[in-house]
């Protein structure tokens, strides 16, 4: 892209200083100074704070876009452009323009909410592949398409990387992309420049209050996905209005996007009410009332277990119908969805008399949902093992303790990713949430030891929930990232105790 073309496309960008020719070409755009080439445009994120000035000065890039309020020095040989906006919010659209706007040639479906994003993207991708569609996933477990799997390190990648991923998917023949849209990614503008065809909202419960000043800002950040839909024709949104935060989310979306087509999922008040839920260790069944267009009351059977997977599969089913996919084929595919990494992932003892469940639940609502779902399978005893991440929202720690006390027979407290916090202080914060004389079955900061103790304590017909890390195959202690996999430790423990 020529510099002159950039200035024509984005009137909010002005050249501040530097010697340049309008015909000079900008190769690409980046928000990460470590990935810059000489002819790239460096969009210095506002989130960099005062360090942004150092990143800009030390950058080997010739073209620098900064916020109007940022003061930097050592600019010899550089072309400085300024904007009143956060430069990061422009990186996505610029990258999209340079790459030929790949998302306009794809069908991108964004999924947002506190819990369920990963499950929904995997379910939707499987349903699409079962319909003969070529599908890709972008999210917490990485980027997946055409048999390839790579890790970006973020739920929603930075705007430049995201556009490159979309371009690669397009070039590979992908048709549908199911993408987790995190509140961070939406608020920071990482998804700017992505044209979404549909948006799905699962729920909104307490999380990320170390980043968002309050729950209202959290909700409004999630709603940015739906406001982007209203800018384009033939788009739609799906909202679980019975989920926590669902009605507030629907009300806010409708206030900012009056004409956007919305489907409301709900047990009672939604236009797609759910009833007659039944649960076992083999399958989950429920009835969903569809519109006349899709055949009214429909029984859904799925191999995914638990009440929260009623919500996940119903959201995916309605979204897929909105995309025009075949109803009967969808119903068939819902019966055999592959296990989703770290989401109600079941590990049995050799004789299947004992069970462990690995789940990514790391918020109060997610922990409550997974415990209730395991309870529905009627284990003889339920032991909950969990911790809380360090350097993150501390207010949720005692809440999770109270939930575990109420819903599990025994509770084991251990470390999650303590990061730079003292693991024992984190455990103190959690334990403060227990009511009365209650004390944990075990308090052990070493997660491997805690898991082995939990497995050794399982009686016949009982279940150990190992919550918090899910698909993650690492543990962050201090600033060191060490290999650690809950599933591996569970298997080791079953083997070591001859179970």
PDB file of N, CA, C and O in Angstrom, residues 11 16 42 82 104 168 203 209 267 372:
ATOM      1  N   UNK A  11      -8.820   9.151   6.830  1.00  0.00           N
ATOM      2  CA  UNK A  11      -8.712  10.592   7.022  1.00  0.00           C
ATOM      3  C   UNK A  11      -8.310  10.954   8.445  1.00  0.00           C
ATOM      4  O   UNK A  11      -7.847  12.080   8.703  1.00  0.00           O
ATOM      5  N   UNK A  16       2.789  13.841  10.765  1.00  0.00           N
ATOM      6  CA  UNK A  16       3.269  14.822  11.733  1.00  0.00           C
ATOM      7  C   UNK A  16       4.628  15.374  11.335  1.00  0.00           C
ATOM      8  O   UNK A  16       4.869  16.573  11.367  1.00  0.00           O
ATOM      9  N   UNK A  42       4.255   0.803  12.106  1.00  0.00           N
ATOM     10  CA  UNK A  42       4.147   0.431  13.512  1.00  0.00           C
ATOM     11  C   UNK A  42       3.033   1.246  14.156  1.00  0.00           C
ATOM     12  O   UNK A  42       3.174   2.448  14.352  1.00  0.00           O
ATOM     13  N   UNK A  82       0.149  10.641  13.035  1.00  0.00           N
ATOM     14  CA  UNK A  82      -0.606  10.762  14.287  1.00  0.00           C
ATOM     15  C   UNK A  82      -2.098  10.602  14.040  1.00  0.00           C
ATOM     16  O   UNK A  82      -2.613  10.868  12.953  1.00  0.00           O
ATOM     17  N   UNK A 104     -14.073 -10.433   4.066  1.00  0.00           N
ATOM     18  CA  UNK A 104     -15.230 -10.174   3.210  1.00  0.00           C
ATOM     19  C   UNK A 104     -15.504 -11.335   2.257  1.00  0.00           C
ATOM     20  O   UNK A 104     -16.598 -11.435   1.698  1.00  0.00           O
ATOM     21  N   UNK A 168      -4.634 -16.588   5.289  1.00  0.00           N
ATOM     22  CA  UNK A 168      -4.137 -17.953   5.104  1.00  0.00           C
ATOM     23  C   UNK A 168      -5.291 -18.932   4.974  1.00  0.00           C
ATOM     24  O   UNK A 168      -5.258 -19.857   4.142  1.00  0.00           O
ATOM     25  N   UNK A 203     -23.094 -15.975  27.623  1.00  0.00           N
ATOM     26  CA  UNK A 203     -23.426 -15.556  28.984  1.00  0.00           C
ATOM     27  C   UNK A 203     -22.456 -14.459  29.425  1.00  0.00           C
ATOM     28  O   UNK A 203     -21.445 -14.206  28.752  1.00  0.00           O
ATOM     29  N   UNK A 209     -12.087  -8.485  35.758  1.00  0.00           N
ATOM     30  CA  UNK A 209     -12.250  -7.167  36.370  1.00  0.00           C
ATOM     31  C   UNK A 209     -10.909  -6.544  36.746  1.00  0.00           C
ATOM     32  O   UNK A 209     -10.875  -5.452  37.312  1.00  0.00           O
ATOM     33  N   UNK A 267     -35.324 -20.836  27.919  1.00  0.00           N
ATOM     34  CA  UNK A 267     -36.193 -21.905  28.403  1.00  0.00           C
ATOM     35  C   UNK A 267     -37.651 -21.460  28.405  1.00  0.00           C
ATOM     36  O   UNK A 267     -38.536 -22.211  28.065  1.00  0.00           O
ATOM     37  N   UNK A 372     -22.582 -28.601  38.929  1.00  0.00           N
ATOM     38  CA  UNK A 372     -23.981 -28.997  38.791  1.00  0.00           C
ATOM     39  C   UNK A 372     -24.141 -30.061  37.716  1.00  0.00           C
ATOM     40  O   UNK A 372     -24.930 -31.007  37.871  1.00  0.00           O
TER      41      UNK A 372
END
